[in-house]
mmCIF file of C-alpha atoms and ligand atoms in Angstrom:
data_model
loop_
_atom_site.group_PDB
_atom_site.id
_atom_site.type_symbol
_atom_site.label_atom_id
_atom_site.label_comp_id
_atom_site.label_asym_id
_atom_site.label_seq_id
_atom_site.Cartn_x
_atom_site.Cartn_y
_atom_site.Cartn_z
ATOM 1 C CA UNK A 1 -40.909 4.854 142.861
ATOM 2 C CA UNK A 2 -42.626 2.021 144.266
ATOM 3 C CA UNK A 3 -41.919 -1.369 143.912
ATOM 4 C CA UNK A 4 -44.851 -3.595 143.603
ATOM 5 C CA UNK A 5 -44.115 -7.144 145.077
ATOM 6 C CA UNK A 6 -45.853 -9.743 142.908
ATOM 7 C CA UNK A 7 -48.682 -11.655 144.925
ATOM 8 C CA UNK A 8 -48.452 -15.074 145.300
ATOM 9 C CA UNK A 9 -51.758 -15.786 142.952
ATOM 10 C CA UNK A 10 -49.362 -13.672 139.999
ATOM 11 C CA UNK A 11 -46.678 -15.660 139.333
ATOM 12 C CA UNK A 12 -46.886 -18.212 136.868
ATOM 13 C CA UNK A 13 -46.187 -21.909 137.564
ATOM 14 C CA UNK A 14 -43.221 -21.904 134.882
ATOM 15 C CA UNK A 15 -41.564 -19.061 137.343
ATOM 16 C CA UNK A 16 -41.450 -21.568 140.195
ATOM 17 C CA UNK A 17 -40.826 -24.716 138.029
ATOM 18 C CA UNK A 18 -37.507 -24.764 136.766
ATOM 19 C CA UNK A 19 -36.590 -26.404 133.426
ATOM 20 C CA UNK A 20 -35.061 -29.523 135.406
ATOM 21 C CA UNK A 21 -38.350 -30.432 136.916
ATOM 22 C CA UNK A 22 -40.023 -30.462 133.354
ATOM 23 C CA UNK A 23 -37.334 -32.939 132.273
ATOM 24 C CA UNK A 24 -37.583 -35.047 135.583
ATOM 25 C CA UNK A 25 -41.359 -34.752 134.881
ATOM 26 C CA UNK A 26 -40.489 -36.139 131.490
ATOM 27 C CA UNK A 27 -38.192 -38.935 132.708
ATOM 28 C CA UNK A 28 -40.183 -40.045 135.400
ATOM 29 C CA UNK A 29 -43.135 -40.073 132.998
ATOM 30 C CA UNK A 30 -41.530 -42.373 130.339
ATOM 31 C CA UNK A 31 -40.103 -45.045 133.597
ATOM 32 C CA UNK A 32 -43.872 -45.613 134.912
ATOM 33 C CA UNK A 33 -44.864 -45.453 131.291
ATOM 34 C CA UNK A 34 -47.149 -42.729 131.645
ATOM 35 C CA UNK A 35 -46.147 -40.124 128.823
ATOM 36 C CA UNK A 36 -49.343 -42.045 126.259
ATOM 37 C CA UNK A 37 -51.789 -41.976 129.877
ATOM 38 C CA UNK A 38 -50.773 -38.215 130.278
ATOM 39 C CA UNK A 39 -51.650 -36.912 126.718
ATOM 40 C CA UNK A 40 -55.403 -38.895 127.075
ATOM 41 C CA UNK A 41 -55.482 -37.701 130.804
ATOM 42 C CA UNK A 42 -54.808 -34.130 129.649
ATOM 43 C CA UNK A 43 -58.240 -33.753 127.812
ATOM 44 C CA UNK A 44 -60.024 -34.225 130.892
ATOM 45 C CA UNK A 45 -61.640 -31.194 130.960
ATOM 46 C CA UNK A 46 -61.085 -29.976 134.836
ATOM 47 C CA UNK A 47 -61.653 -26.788 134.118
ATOM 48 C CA UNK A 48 -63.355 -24.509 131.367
ATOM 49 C CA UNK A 49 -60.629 -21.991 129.825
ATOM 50 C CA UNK A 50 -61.976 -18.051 130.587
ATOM 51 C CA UNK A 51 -60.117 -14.663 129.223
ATOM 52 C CA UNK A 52 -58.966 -13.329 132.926
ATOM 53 C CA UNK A 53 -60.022 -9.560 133.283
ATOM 54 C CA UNK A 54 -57.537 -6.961 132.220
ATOM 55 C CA UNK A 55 -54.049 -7.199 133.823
ATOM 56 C CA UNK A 56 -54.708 -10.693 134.961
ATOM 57 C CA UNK A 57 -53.218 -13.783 134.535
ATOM 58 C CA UNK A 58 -55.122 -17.160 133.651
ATOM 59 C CA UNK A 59 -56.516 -18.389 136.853
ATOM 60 C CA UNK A 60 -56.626 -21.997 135.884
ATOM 61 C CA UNK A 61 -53.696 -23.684 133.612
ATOM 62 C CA UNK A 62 -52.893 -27.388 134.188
ATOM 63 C CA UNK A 63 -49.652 -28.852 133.162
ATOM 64 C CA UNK A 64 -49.610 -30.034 129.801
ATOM 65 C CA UNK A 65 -47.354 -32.077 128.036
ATOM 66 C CA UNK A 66 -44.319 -30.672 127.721
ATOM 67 C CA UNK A 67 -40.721 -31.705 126.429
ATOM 68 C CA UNK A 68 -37.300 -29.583 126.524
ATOM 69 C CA UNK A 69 -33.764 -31.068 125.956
ATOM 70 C CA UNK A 70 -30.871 -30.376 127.936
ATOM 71 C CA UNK A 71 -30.165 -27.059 125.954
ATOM 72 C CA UNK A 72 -33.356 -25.468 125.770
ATOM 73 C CA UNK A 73 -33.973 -22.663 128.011
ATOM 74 C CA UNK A 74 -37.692 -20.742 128.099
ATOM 75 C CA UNK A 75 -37.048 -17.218 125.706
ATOM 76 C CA UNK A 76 -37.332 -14.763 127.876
ATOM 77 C CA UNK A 77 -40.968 -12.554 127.069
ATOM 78 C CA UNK A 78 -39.060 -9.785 125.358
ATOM 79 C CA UNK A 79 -38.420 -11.801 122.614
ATOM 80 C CA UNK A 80 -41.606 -13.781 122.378
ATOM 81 C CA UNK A 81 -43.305 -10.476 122.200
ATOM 82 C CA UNK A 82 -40.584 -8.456 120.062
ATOM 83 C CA UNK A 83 -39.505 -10.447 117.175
ATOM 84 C CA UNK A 84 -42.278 -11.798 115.312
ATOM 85 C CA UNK A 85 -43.726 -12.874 112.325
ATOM 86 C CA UNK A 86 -47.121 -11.586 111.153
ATOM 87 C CA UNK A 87 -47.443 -9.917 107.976
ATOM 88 C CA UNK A 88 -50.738 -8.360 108.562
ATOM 89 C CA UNK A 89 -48.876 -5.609 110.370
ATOM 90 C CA UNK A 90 -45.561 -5.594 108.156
ATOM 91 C CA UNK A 91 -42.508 -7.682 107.201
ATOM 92 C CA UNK A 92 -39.872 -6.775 109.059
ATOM 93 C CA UNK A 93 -39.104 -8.438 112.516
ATOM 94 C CA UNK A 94 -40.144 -5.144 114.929
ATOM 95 C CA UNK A 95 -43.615 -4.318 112.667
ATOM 96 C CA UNK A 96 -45.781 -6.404 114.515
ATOM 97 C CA UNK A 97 -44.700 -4.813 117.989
ATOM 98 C CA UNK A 98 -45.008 -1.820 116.455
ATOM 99 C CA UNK A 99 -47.821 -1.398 114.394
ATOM 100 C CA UNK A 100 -50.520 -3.968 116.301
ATOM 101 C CA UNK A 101 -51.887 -1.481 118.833
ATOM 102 C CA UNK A 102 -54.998 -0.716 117.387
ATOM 103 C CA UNK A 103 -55.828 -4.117 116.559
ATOM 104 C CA UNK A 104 -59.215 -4.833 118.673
ATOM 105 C CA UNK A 105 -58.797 -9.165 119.406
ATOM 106 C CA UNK A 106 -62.034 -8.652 121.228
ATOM 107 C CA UNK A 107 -65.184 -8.962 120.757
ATOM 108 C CA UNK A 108 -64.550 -11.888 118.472
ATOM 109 C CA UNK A 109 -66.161 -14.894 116.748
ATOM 110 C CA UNK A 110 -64.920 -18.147 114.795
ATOM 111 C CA UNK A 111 -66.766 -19.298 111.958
ATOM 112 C CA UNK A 112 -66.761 -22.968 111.568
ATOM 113 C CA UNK A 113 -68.202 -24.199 108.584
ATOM 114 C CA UNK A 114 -67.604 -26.804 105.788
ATOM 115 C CA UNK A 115 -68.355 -30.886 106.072
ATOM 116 C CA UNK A 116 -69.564 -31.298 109.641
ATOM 117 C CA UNK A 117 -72.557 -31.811 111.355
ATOM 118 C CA UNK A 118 -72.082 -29.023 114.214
ATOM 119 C CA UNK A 119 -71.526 -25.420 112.062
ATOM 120 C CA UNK A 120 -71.918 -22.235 113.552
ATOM 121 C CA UNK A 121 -70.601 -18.972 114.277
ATOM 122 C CA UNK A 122 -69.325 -18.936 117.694
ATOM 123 C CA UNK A 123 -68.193 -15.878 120.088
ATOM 124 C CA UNK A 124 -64.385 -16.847 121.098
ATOM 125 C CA UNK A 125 -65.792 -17.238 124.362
ATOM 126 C CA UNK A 126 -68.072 -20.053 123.757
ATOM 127 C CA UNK A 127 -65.277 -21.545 121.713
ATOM 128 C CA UNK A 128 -62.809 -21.887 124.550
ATOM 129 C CA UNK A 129 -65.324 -23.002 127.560
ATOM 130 C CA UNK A 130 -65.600 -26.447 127.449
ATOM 131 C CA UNK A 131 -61.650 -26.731 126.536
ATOM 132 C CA UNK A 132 -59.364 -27.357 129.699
ATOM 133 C CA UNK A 133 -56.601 -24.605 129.632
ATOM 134 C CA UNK A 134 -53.101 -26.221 129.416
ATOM 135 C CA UNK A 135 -49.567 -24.565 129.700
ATOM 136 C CA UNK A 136 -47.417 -26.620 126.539
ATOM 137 C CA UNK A 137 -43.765 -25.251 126.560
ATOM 138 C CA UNK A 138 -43.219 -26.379 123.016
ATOM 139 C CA UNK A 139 -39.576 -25.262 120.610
ATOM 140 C CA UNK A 140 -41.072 -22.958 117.762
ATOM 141 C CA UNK A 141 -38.699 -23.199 114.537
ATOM 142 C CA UNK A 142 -39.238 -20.274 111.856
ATOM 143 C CA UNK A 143 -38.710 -21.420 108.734
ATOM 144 C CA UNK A 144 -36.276 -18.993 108.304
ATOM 145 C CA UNK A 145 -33.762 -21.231 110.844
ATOM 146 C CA UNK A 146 -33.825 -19.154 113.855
ATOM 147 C CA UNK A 147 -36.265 -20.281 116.796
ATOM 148 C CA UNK A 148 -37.726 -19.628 120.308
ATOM 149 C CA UNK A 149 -38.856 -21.835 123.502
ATOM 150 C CA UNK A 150 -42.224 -20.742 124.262
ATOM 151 C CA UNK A 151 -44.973 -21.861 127.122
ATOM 152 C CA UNK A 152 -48.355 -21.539 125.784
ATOM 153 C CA UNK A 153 -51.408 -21.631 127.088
ATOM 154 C CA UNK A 154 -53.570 -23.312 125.227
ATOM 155 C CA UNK A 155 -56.526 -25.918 124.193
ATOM 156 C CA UNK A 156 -56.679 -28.920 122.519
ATOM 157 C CA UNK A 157 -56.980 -29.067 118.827
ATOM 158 C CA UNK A 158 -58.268 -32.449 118.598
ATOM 159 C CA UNK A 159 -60.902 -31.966 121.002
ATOM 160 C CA UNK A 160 -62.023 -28.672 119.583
ATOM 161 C CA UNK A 161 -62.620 -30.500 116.198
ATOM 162 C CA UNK A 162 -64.552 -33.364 117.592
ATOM 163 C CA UNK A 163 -67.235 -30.831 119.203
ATOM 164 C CA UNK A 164 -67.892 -29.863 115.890
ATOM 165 C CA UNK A 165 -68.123 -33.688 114.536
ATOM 166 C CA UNK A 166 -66.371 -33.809 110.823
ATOM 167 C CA UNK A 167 -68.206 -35.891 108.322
ATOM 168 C CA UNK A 168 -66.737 -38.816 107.212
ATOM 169 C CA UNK A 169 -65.349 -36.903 103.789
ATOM 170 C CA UNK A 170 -63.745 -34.450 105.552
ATOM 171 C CA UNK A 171 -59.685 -34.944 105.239
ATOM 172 C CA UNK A 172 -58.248 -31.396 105.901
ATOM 173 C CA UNK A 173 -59.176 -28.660 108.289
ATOM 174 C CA UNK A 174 -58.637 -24.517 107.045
ATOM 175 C CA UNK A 175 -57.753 -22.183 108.882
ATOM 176 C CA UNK A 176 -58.629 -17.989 108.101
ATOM 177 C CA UNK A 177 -56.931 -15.123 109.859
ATOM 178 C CA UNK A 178 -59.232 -12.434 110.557
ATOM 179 C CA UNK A 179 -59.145 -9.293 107.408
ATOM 180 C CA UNK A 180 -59.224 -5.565 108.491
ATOM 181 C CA UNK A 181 -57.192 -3.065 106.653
ATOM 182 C CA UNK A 182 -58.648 -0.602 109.026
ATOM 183 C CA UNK A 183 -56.680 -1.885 111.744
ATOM 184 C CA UNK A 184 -53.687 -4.545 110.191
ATOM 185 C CA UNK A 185 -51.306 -1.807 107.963
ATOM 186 C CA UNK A 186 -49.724 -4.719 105.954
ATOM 187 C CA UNK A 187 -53.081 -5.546 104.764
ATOM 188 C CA UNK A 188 -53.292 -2.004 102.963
ATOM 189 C CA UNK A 189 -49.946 -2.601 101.071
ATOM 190 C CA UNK A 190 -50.867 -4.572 98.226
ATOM 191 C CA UNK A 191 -47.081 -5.414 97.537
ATOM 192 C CA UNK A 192 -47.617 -7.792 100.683
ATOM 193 C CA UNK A 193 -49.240 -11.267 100.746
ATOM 194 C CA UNK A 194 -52.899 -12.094 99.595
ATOM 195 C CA UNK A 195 -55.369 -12.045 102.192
ATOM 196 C CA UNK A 196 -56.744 -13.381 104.273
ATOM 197 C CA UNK A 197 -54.198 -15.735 105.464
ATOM 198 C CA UNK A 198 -54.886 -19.659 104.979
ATOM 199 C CA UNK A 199 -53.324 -22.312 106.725
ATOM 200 C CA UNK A 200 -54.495 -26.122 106.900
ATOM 201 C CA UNK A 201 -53.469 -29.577 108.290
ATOM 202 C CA UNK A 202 -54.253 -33.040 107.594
ATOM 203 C CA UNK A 203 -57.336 -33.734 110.243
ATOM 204 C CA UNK A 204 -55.038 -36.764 111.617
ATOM 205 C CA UNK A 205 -52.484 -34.045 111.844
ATOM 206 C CA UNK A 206 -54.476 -31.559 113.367
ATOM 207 C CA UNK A 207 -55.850 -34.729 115.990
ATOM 208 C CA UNK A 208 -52.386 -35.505 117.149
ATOM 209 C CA UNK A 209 -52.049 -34.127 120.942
ATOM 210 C CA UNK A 210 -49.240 -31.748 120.032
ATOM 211 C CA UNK A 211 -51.815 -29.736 118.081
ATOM 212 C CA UNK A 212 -53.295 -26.909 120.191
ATOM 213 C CA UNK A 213 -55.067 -23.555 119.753
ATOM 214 C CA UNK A 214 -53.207 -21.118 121.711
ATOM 215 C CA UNK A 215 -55.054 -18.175 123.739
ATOM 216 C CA UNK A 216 -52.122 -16.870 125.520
ATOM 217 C CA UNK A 217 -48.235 -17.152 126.736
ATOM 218 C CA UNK A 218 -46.448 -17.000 130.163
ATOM 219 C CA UNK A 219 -49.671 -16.986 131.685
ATOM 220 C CA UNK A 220 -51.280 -14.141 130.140
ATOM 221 C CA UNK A 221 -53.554 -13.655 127.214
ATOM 222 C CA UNK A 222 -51.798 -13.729 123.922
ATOM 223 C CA UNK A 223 -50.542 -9.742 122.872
ATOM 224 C CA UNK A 224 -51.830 -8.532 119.461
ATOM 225 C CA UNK A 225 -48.077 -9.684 117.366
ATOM 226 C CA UNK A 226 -48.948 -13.382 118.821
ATOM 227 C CA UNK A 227 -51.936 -13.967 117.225
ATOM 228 C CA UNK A 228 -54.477 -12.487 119.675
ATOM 229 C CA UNK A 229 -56.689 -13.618 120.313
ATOM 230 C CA UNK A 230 -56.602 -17.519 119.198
ATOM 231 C CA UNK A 231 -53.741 -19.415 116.920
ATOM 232 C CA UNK A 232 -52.422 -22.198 115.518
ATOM 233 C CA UNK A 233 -49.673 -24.181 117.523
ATOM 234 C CA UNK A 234 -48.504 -27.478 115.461
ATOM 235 C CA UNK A 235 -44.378 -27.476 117.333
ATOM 236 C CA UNK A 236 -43.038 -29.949 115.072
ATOM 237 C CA UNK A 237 -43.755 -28.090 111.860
ATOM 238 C CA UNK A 238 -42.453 -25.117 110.777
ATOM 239 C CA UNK A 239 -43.780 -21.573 112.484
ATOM 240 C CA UNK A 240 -45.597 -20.155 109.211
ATOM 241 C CA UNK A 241 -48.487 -23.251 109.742
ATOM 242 C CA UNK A 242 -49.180 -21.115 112.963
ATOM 243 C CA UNK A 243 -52.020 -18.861 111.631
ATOM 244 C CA UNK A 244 -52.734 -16.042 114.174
ATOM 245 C CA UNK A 245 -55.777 -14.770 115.001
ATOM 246 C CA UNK A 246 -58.226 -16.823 113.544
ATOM 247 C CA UNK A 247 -61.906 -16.556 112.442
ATOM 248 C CA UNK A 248 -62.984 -19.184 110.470
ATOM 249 C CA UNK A 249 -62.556 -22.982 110.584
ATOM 250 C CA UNK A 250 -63.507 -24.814 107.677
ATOM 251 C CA UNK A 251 -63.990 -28.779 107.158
ATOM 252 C CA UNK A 252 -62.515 -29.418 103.749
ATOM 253 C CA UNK A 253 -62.145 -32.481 101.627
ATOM 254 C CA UNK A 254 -60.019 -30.873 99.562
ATOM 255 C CA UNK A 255 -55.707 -29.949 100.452
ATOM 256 C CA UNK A 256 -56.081 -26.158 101.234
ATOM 257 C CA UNK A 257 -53.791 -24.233 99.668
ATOM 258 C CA UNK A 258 -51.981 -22.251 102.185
ATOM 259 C CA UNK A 259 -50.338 -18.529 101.917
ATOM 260 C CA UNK A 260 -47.001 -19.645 101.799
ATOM 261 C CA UNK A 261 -47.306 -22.438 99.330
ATOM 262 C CA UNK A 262 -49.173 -19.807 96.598
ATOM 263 C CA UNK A 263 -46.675 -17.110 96.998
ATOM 264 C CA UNK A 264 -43.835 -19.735 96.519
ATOM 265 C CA UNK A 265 -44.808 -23.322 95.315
ATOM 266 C CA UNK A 266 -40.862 -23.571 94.744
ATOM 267 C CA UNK A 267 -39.733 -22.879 98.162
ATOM 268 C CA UNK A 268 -42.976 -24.007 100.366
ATOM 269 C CA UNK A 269 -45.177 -26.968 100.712
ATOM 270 C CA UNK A 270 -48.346 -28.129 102.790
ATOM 271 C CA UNK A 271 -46.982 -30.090 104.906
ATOM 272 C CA UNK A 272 -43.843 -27.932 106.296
ATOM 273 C CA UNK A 273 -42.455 -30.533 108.792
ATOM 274 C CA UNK A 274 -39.147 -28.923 110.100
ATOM 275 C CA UNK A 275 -36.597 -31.465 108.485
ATOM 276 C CA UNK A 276 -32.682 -30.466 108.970
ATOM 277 C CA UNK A 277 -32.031 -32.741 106.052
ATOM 278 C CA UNK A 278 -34.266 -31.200 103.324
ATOM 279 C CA UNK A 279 -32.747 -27.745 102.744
ATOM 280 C CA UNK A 280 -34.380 -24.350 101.765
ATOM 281 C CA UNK A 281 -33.589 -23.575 98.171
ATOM 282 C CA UNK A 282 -31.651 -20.460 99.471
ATOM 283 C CA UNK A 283 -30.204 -21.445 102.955
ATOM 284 C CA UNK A 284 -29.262 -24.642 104.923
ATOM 285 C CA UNK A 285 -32.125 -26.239 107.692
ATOM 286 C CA UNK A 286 -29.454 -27.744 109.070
ATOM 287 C CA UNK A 287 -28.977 -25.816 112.262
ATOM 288 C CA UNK A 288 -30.742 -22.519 114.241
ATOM 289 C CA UNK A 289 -30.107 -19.421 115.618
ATOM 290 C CA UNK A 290 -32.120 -19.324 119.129
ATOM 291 C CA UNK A 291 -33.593 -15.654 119.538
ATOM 292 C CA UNK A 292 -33.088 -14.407 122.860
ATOM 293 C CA UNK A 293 -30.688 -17.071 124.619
ATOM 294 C CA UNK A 294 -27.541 -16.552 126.162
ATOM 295 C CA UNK A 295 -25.107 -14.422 124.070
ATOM 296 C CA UNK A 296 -27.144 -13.206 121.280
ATOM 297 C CA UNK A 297 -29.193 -10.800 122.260
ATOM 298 C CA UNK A 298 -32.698 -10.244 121.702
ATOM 299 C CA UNK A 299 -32.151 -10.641 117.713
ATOM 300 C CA UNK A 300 -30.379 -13.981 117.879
ATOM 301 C CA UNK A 301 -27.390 -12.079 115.859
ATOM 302 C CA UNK A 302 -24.351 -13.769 117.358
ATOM 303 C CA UNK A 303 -26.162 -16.547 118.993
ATOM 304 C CA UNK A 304 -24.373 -19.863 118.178
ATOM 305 C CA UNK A 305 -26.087 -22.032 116.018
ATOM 306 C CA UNK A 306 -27.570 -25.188 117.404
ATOM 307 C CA UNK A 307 -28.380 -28.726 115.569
ATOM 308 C CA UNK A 308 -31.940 -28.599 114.212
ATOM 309 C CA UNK A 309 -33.780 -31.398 114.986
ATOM 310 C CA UNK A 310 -36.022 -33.871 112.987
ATOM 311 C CA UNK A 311 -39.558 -32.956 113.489
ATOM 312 C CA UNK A 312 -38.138 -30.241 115.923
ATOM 313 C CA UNK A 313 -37.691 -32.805 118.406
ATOM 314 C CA UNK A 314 -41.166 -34.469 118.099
ATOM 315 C CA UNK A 315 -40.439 -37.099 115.633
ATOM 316 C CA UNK A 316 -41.678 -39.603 118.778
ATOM 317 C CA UNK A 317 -44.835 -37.808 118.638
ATOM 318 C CA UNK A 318 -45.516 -37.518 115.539
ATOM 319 C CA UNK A 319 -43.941 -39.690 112.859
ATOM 320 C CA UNK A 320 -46.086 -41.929 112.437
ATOM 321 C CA UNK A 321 -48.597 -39.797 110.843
ATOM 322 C CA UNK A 322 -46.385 -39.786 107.626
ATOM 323 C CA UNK A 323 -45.304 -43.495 107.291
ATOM 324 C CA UNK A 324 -44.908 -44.412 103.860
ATOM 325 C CA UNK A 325 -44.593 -40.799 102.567
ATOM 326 C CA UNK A 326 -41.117 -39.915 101.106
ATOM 327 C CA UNK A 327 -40.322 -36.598 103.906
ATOM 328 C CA UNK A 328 -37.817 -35.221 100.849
ATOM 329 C CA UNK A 329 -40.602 -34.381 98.644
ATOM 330 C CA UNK A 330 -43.211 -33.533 100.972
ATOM 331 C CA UNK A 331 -41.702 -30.244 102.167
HETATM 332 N N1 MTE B 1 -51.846 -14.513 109.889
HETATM 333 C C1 MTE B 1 -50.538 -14.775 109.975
HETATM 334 N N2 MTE B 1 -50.119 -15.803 110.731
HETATM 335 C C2 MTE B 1 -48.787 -16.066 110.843
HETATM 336 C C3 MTE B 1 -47.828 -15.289 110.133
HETATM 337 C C4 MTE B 1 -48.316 -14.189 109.347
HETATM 338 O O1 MTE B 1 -47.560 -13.438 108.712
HETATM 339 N N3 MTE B 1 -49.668 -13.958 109.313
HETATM 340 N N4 MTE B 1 -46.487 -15.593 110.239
HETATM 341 C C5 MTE B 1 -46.156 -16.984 110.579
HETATM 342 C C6 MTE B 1 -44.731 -17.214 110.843
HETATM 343 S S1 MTE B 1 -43.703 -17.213 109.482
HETATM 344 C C7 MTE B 1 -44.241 -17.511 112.079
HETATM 345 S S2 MTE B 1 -42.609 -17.938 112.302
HETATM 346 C C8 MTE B 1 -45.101 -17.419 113.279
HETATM 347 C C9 MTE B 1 -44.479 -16.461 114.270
HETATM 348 O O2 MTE B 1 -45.215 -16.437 115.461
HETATM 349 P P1 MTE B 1 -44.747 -15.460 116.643
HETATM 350 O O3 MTE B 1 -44.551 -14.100 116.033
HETATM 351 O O4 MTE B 1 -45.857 -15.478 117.646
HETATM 352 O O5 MTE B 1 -43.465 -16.009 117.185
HETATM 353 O O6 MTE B 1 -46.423 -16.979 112.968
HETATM 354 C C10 MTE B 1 -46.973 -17.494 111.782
HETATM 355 N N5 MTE B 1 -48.367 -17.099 111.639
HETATM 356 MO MO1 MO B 2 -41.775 -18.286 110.122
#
């Protein structure tokens, strides 16, 4: 058996940067008052994000803003890429692994439509180039209380949107996930969700630098169950306004109605900020169960719970964009 040494140009900056030196990063950031400077400076577009070739990592990710607390720990990849949520390709925890093989994420385009001045139907190529390529190790909490630390590579949001310049009456952007039966199983059982998937965000929401479309994970592009090949990352809300693998982007004056909201107006909203203090109608939000950490095993099972935190942890991020709204009833 051989054993095949990694080359220095393979491993990933988060396998040489230990968790501390995000958090001295942080802390060192917040005493020379840099942590506003550093979201602006990370738009700079140094480089253009590319899809490496096969078996490749991304050759160029900068260090985007990222924040961990003292008991977060990066999930290890077997969970990222084992335990997911995406319907498409079944409801149970192991479908997605399992059935998303023959799901082709390229070629690809992303329709962008709706109230701005700069529509078009754009290969996912052209859509990423002008976008600098940033690594965001961000807390992901599933609605259904259990939760991951993932870094993700990924572009801005904001800046995507303003390439496309909204009109003045746009208020929300929509989000589709692609539709083929031919290759997503779940989409064949018509017990499952409607499709396609919708998702949406306020477009102050979706302009806040936490926002990001997500190409890829640890480095490498994202795997079919993640959402290949371009999703929704929005860390202080609640996983399910993460729509994976997306082909149309829609300016909207109008609040979309997303998936989750139609199936269950009673039990999810729009807005979906994770809130420990507003409860599920069937279980607590209180706490967590982190998948993958120490003690519990890839499926979280016995993992101890941990504190859930307002806004996941980004309520200095992103509070402000609800000021004046009453967080109880906007679930
Ligand atoms: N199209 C689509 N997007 C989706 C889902 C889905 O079923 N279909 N599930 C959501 C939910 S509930 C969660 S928690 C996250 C899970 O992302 P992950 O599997 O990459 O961790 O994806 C979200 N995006
Ligand atoms: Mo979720």
């Amino acid at each position: 058996m051989l054993i095949r040494h990694k080359k220095a140009s393979d491993v990933a900056s988060h396998e040489i940067t230990p968790k501390d030196v995000y958090v001295n990063r942080r802390r060192f950031m917040q005493a020379s008052g840099l942590i506003a400077g550093s979201i602006a400076l990370g738009a700079l577009p140094s480089a253009a994000a590319v899809l490496p070739a096969k078996g490749q990592k991304f050759a160029d990710v900068k260090k985007g803003y990222s924040k961990l607390g003292d008991t977060d720990s990066l999930s290890p990849p077997e969970a990222i890429y084992s335990y997911n949520n995406y319907y498409e390709f079944g409801s149970s925890k192991e479908d997605p692994a399992k059935n998303a093989g023959p799901f082709k994420p390229l070629p690809w385009t992303i329709k962008v439509d709706g109230l701005c001045n700069k529509p078009g139907t754009i290969s996912f190529e052209d859509f990423i180039k002008p976008h600098a390529l940033e690594e965001r190790v961000y807390r992901m909490r599933c609605v259904e209380a259990w939760s991951m630390v993932i870094p993700w590579n990924g572009i801005s949001l904001g800046e995507v949107i303003k390439r496309f310049e909204p009109q003045g009456s746009a208020k929300y952007v929509r989000f589709e996930t692609v539709v083929r039966p031919e290759e997503m199983v779940g989409q064949r059982d018509r017990h499952n969700l409607p499709w396609p998937y919708i998702e949406g965000l306020r477009l102050d929401e979706a302009a806040n630098p936490l926002a990001i479309l997500a190409i890829g994970i640890y480095g490498d592009p994202l795997l079919n169950q993640n959402g290949a090949p371009i999703r929704l990352v929005t860390p202080w809300k609640y996983g399910f306004k993460g729509v994976k693998s997306i082909v149309r982007m829609s300016f909207v004056e109008e609040q979309p109605k997303n998936t989750w909201q139609v199936m269950n107006p009673g039990e999810y909203g729009f807005y979906s900020n994770v809130n420990p203090e507003v409860d599920h109608p069937r279980w607590s939000q209180a706490s967590e169960r982190r998948i993958g950490g120490s003690g519990g095993g890839l499926r979280g099972l016995i993992a101890p719970r941990q504190e859930t935190l307002m806004f996941n942890g980004y309520a200095e991020e992103v509070a402000q964009l609800y000021a004046g709204m009453d967080l109880k009833k906007f679930y």
